[in-house]
Coordinates of C-alpha atoms in Angstrom, one line a residue:
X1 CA 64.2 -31.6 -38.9
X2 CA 64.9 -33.6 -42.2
X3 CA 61.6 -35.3 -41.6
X4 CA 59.3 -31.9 -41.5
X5 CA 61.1 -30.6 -44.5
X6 CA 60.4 -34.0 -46.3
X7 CA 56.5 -34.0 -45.2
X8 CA 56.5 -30.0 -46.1
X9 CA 57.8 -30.7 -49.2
X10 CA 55.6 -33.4 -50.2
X11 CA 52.7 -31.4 -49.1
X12 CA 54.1 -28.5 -51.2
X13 CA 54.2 -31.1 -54.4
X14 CA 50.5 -32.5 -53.3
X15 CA 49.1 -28.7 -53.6
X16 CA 50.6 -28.1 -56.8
X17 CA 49.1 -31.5 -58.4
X18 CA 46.0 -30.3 -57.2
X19 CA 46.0 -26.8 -58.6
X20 CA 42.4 -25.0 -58.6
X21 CA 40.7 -28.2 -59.4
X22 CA 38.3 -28.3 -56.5
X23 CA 36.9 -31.3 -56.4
X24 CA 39.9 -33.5 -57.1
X25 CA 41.4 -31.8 -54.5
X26 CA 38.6 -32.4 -52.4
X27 CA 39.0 -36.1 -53.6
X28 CA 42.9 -35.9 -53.3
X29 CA 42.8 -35.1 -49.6
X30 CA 40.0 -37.8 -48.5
X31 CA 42.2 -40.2 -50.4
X32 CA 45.5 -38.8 -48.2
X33 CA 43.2 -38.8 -45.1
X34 CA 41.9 -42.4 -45.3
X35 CA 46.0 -43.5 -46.7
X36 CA 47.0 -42.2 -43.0
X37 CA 44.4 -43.7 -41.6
X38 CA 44.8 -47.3 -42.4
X39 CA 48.2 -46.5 -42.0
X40 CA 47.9 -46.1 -38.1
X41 CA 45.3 -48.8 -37.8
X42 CA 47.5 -51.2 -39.5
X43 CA 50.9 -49.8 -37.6
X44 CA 48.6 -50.1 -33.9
X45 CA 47.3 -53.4 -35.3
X46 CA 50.9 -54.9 -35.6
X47 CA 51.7 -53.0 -32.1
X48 CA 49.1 -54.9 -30.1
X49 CA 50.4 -58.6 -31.7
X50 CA 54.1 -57.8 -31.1
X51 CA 52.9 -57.0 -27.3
X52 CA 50.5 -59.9 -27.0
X53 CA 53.7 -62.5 -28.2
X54 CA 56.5 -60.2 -26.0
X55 CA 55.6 -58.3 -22.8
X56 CA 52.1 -58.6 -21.9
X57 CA 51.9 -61.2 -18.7
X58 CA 50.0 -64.5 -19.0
X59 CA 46.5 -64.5 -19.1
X60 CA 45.3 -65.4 -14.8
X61 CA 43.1 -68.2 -14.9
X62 CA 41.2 -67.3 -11.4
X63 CA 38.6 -65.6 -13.8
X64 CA 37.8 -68.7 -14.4
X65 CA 37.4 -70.3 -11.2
X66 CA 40.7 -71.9 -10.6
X67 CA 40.9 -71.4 -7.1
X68 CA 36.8 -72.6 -6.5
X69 CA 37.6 -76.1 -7.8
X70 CA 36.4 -75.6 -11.5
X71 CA 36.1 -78.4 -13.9
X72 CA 37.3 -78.1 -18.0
X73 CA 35.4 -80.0 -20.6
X74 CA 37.5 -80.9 -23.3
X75 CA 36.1 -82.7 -26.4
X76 CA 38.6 -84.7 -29.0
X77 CA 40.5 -85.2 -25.6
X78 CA 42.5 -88.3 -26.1
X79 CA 45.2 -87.2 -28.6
X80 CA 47.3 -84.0 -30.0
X81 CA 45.8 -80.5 -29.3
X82 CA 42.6 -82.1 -27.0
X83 CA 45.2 -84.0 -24.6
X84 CA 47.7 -81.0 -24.5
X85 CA 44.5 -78.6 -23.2
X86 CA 44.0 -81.7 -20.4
X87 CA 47.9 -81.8 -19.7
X88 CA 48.3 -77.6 -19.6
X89 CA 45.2 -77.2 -17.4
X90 CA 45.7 -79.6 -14.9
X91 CA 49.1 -78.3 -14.8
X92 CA 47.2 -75.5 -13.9
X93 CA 45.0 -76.8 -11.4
X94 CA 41.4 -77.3 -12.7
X95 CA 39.7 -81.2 -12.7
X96 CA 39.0 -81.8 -16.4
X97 CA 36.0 -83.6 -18.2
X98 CA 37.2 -85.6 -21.6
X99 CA 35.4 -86.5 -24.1
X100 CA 37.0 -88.6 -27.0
X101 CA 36.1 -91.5 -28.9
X102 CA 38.5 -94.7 -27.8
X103 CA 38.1 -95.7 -24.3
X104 CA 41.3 -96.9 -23.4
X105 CA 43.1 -93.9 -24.3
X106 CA 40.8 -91.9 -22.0
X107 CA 41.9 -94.3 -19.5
X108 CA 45.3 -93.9 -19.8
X109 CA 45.1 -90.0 -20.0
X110 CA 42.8 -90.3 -16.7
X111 CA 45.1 -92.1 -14.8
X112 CA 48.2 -90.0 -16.1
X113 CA 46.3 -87.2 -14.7
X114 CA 45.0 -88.2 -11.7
X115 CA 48.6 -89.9 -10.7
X116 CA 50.7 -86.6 -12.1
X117 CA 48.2 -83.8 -10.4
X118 CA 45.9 -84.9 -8.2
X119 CA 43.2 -83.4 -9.6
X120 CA 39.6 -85.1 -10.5
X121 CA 39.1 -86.4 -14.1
X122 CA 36.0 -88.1 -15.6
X123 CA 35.8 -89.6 -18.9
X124 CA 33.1 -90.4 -21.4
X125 CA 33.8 -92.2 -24.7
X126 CA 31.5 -91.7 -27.9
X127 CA 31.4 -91.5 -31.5
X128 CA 31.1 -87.7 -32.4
X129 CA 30.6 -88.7 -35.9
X130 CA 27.4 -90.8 -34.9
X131 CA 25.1 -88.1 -34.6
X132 CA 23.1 -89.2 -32.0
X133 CA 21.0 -87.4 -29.1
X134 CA 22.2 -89.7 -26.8
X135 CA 25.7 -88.5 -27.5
X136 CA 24.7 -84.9 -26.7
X137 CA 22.1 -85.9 -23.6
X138 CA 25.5 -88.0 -22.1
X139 CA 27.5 -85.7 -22.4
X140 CA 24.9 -83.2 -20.6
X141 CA 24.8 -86.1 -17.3
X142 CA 28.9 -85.5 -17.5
X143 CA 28.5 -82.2 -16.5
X144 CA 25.8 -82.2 -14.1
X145 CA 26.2 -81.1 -10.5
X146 CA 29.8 -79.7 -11.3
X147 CA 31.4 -76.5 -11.4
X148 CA 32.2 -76.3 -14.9
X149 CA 33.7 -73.4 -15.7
X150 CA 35.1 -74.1 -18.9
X151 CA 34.7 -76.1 -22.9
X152 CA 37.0 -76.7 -25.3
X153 CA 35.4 -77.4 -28.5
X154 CA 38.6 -79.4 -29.6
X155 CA 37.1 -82.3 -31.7
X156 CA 37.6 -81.9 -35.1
X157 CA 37.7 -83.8 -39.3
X158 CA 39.4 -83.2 -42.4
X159 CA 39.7 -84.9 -45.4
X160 CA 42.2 -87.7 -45.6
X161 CA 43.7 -85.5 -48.3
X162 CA 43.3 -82.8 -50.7
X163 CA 40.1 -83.7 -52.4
X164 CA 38.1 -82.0 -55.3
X165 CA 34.7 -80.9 -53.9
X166 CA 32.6 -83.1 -57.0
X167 CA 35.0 -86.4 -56.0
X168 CA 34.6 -86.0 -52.2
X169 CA 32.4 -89.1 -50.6
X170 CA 29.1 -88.3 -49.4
X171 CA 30.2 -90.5 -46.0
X172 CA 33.5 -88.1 -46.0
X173 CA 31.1 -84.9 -46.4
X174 CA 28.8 -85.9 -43.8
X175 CA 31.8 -86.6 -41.0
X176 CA 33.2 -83.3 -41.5
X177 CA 29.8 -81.5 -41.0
X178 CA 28.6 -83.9 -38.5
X179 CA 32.0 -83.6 -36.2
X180 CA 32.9 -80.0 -36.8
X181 CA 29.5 -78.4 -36.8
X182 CA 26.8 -80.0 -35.5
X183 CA 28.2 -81.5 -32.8
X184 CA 30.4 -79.0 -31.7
X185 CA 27.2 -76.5 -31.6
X186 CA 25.0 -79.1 -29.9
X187 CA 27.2 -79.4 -27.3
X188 CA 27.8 -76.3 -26.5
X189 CA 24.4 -75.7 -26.2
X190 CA 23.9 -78.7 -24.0
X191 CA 27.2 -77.7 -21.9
X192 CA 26.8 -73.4 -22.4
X193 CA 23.8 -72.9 -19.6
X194 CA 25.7 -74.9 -17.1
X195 CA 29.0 -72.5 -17.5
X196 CA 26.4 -69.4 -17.5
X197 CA 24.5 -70.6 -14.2
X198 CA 28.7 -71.4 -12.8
X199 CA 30.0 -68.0 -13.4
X200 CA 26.6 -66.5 -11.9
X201 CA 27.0 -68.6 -8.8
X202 CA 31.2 -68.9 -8.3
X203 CA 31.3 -65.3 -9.0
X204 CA 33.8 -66.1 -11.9
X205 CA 33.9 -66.4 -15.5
X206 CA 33.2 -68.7 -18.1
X207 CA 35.1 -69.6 -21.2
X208 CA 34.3 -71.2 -24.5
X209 CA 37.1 -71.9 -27.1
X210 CA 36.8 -73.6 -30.3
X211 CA 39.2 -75.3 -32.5
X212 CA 39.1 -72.8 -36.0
X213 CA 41.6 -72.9 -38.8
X214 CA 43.4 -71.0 -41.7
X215 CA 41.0 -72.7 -43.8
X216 CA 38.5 -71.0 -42.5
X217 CA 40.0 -67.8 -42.6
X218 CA 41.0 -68.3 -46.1
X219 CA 39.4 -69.8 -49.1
X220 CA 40.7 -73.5 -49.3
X221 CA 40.4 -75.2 -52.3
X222 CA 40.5 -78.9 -52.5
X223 CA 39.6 -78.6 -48.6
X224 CA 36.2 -77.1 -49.7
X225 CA 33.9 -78.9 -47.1
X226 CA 36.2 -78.8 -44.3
X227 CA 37.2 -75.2 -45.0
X228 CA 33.4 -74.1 -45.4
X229 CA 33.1 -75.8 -42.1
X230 CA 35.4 -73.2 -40.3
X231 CA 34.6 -70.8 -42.1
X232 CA 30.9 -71.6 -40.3
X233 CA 32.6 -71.4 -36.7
X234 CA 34.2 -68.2 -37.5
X235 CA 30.9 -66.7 -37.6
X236 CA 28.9 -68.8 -35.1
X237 CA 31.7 -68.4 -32.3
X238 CA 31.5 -64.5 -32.7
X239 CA 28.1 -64.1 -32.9
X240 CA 27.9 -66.5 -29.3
X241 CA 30.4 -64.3 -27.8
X242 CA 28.2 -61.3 -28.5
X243 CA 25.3 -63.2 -26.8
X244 CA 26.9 -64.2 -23.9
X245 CA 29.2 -61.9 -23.1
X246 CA 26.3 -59.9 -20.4
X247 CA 26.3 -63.5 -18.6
X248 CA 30.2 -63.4 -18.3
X249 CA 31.1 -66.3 -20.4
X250 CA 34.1 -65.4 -22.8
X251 CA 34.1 -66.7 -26.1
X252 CA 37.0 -67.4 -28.7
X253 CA 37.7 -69.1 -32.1
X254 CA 41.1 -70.1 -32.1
X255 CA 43.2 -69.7 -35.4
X256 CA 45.5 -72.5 -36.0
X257 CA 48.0 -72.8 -39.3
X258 CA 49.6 -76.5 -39.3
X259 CA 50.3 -78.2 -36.1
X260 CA 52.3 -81.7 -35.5
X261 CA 48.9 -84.0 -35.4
X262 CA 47.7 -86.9 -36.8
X263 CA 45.0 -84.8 -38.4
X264 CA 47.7 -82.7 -39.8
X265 CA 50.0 -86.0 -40.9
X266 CA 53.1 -83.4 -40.2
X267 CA 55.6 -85.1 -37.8
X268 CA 58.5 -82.6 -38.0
X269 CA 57.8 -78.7 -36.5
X270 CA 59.6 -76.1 -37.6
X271 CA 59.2 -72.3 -36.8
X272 CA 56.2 -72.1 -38.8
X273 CA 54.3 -75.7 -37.5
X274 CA 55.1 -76.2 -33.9
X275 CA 54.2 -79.9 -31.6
X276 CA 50.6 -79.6 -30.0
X277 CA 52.5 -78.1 -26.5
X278 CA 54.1 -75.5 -28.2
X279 CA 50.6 -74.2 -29.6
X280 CA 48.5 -75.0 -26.2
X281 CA 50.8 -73.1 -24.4
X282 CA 50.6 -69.9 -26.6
X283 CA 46.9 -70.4 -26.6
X284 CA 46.2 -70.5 -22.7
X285 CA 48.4 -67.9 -22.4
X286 CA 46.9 -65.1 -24.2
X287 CA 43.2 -66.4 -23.8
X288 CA 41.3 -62.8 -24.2
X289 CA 43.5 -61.0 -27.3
X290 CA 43.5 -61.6 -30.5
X291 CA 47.3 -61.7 -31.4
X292 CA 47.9 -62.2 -34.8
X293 CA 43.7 -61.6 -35.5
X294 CA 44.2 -58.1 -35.0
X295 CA 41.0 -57.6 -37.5
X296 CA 38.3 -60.6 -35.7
X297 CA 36.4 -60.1 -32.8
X298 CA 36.5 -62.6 -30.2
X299 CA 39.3 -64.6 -32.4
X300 CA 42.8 -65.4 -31.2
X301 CA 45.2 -66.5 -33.6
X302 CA 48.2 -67.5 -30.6
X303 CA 51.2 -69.2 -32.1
X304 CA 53.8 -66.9 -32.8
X305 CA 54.8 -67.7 -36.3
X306 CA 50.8 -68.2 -37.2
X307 CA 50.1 -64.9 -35.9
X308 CA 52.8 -63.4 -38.1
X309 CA 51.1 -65.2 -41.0
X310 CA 47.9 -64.1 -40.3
X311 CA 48.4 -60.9 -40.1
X312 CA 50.4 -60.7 -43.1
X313 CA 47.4 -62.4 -45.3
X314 CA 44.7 -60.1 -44.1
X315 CA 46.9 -56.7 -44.1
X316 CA 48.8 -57.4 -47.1
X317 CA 47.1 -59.9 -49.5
X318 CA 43.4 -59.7 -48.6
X319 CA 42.0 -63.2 -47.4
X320 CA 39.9 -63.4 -49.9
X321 CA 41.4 -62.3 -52.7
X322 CA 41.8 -65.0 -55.6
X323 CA 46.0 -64.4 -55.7
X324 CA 45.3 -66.1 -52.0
X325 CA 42.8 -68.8 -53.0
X326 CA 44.9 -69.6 -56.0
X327 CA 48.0 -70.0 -54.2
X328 CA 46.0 -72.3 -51.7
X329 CA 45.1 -74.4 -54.5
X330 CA 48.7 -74.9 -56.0
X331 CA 49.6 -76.2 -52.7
X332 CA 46.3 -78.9 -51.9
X333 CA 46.9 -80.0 -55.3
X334 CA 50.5 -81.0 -54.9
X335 CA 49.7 -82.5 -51.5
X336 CA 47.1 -84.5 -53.0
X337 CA 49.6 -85.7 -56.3
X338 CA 51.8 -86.7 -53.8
X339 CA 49.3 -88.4 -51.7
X340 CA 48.1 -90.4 -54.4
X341 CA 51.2 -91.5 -55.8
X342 CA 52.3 -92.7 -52.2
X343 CA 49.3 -94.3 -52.5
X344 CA 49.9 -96.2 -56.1
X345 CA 53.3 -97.4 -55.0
X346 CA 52.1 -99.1 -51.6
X347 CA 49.2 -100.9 -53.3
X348 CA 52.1 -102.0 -55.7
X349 CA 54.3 -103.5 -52.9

C-alpha cells in the first residue's frame, strides 16, 4: 500500500513538472519509459547470472558425444588452464587430443591420464609461435579418423609485463599475434569441419571454446597488443558461432579475470583469482550461458567472482569508458615499476 501511494505520488509530482509543455512531456515520458526499461533488463540480467552460479544444474556433456566415445582437442595442453580442461574431461569420460609445446610434459600428462582414467590420449608437440603450415597440417593428421567432438582453443601469450605499446619488441608483438590469433584461427579451421562432419554423423553436438580475457573486454593499456588480440577473439568467436550454429557446433569465448598461471605470475588465489581447477570447473559447468556476460552473445564469463566483476564494469562503468581504461592503466603501470625494479635488484646480486 505504501509502495502505490509512493509511485502515485511521484507520478502526481512528474505531471506537475511537466505542466502543458507538450513536447517535453512527450520527451519526459520516453525518458521514464526507456529509465524502466533498462531497469528490468539490467534487474533480469543480474537474475539469469545469480541462477547460472546457484541453482541451475550442470551443463550434460552427452550433447557432446560423451557416451559415443568422443575425443577433446585441447591446445596449450601441458600446463595451467590447458591441463585442467585434459584432467576435468577425462574425469568426465572423453579421450583427449593435446597439443603443447614441450614433449615430455605431454608425456607425463598422457600417461597420468591414461593410468588415472583409462581413456585414450594422443599427443603432438609443436611450437605455436613458429608459424608454420606444417604445424597446422599436423595437427589436422591428429584428428583424422576420430570422433572429435570437441576444441579448446587454450594456447595463449602476453607480454612478460606491462609494456608501453612504442617500447614493445617487434619479436614480443609478433608472438602474441602469431599464438593468439593466427594460430588459434588456423586451427580451428583445420580442426572445425571435422567436429561439423562428427555432430552430423554421432547425432551430437559440437563445441568450440576459446580462451578470451578482461583485456579484451576492456581497454588495456600497457597490454595494448595482447589486449587488441582478445579483443579480435571476441568478435571472431561470435561471428563463428553465428555460422555454425545450423551445423550444431556451439561456440563460446570464455571470459577470464586473473587466474593462478604462469602466464598470470599470480601464485596465491583469493576470492577474486582462483587456481586453474577452480575456474575449469566453473567453465565446464555452465558451457551454454553466459553468466556474468549477461550483454555477449555466445560469451561466458564462468568464475563466480569474475562474473560479479564483469557485470559490474559493463552495467555500471561502461567497458569502454576512459574512467575504465584509466584505472587499467594506473594498475599495468605499477605492475610494470615493480617489475622492473625486481628486475634492477637481481641483475645487482
Amino acid at each position: 500500500m505504501a509502495c502505490s501511494m509512493t509511485f502515485l505520488s511521484f507520478i502526481n509530482v512528474f505531471e506537475h513538472l511537466i505542466g502543458n509543455n507538450t513536447i517535453i512531456g512527450a520527451l519526459l515520458w520516453l525518458a521514464l519509459v526507456l529509465g524502466v526499461f533498462k531497469l528490468t533488463i539490467v534487474f533480469l540480467s543480474f537474475g539469469s547470472l545469480l541462477a547460472s552460479l546457484t541453482v541451475l544444474p550442470s551443463t550434460s556433456y552427452k550433447r557432446y558425444g560423451l557416451d559415443k566415445g568422443a575425443y577433446a582437442l585441447i591446445t596449450g595442453a601441458s600446463d595451467g588452464i590447458g591441463k585442467e580442461f585434459a584432467v576435468q574431461l577425462a574425469e568426465r569420460g572423453f579421450n583427449l587430443l593435446l597439443v603443447s609445446r614441450t614433449l615430455s610434459k605431454l608425456e607425463a600428462i598422457q600417461k597420468e591420464l591414461r593410468d588415472r582414467f583409462g581413456i585414450d590420449v594422443r599427443i603432438l608437440a609443436l611450437d605455436i609461435a613458429r608459424d608454420d603450415p606444417a604445424n597446422y597440417s599436423a595437427v589436422q593428421d591428429l584428428c583424422a579418423d576420430l570422433p572429435v567432438t570437441i576444441l579448446i582453443n587454450n594456447v595463449g601469450q602476453s607480454h612478460s609485463i606491462p609494456v608501453p605499446f612504442l617500447e614493445t619488441t617487434e619479436q614480443e608483438l609478433r608472438n602474441i599475434i602469431t599464438i593468439n590469433t593466427t594460430a588459434t584461427l588456423l586451427i580451428t579451421k583445420m580442426v572445425a569441419p571435422k567436429l561439423v562432419h562428427n555432430a552430423r554423423s554421432l547425432g551430437c553436438h559440437g563445441l568450440i571454446l576459446t580462451m578470451g580475457s578482461f583485456a579484451g573486454l576492456v581497454p588495456s593499456p600497457l597490454l595494448a597488443v595482447y589486449s587488441g588480440s582478445k579483443a579480435f577473439l571476441q568478435n571472431w568467436s561470435s561471428a563463428l558461432a553465428t555460422e555454425l550454429a545450423s551445423d550444431n557446433v556451439d561456440v563460446q569465448l570464455v571470459v577470464s579475470y586473473l587466474v593462478t598461471s604462469a602466464m598470470s605470475k599470480i601464485r596465491r588465489t583469493s576470492a577474486l583469482i582462483p587456481n586453474p581447477r577452480q575456474f575449469v570447473s566453473s567453465t565446464l559447468s555452465n558451457v551454454g550461458r553466459r553468466v556474468g556476460a549477461q550483454e555477449r552473445f555466445a560469451t561466458i564469463t564462468p568464475y563466480w567472482s569474475h562474473a560479479l566483476y564483469h557485470f559490474a564494469i559493463v552495467s555500471v562503468l561502461g567497458a569502454y569508458s576512459k574512467l575504465v581504461s584509466t584505472i587499467n592503466y594506473k594498475g599495468h603501470l605499477d605492475v610494470r615499476k615493480r617489475a622492473l625494479r625486481k628486475a634492477a635488484l637481481a641483475k645487482k646480486d
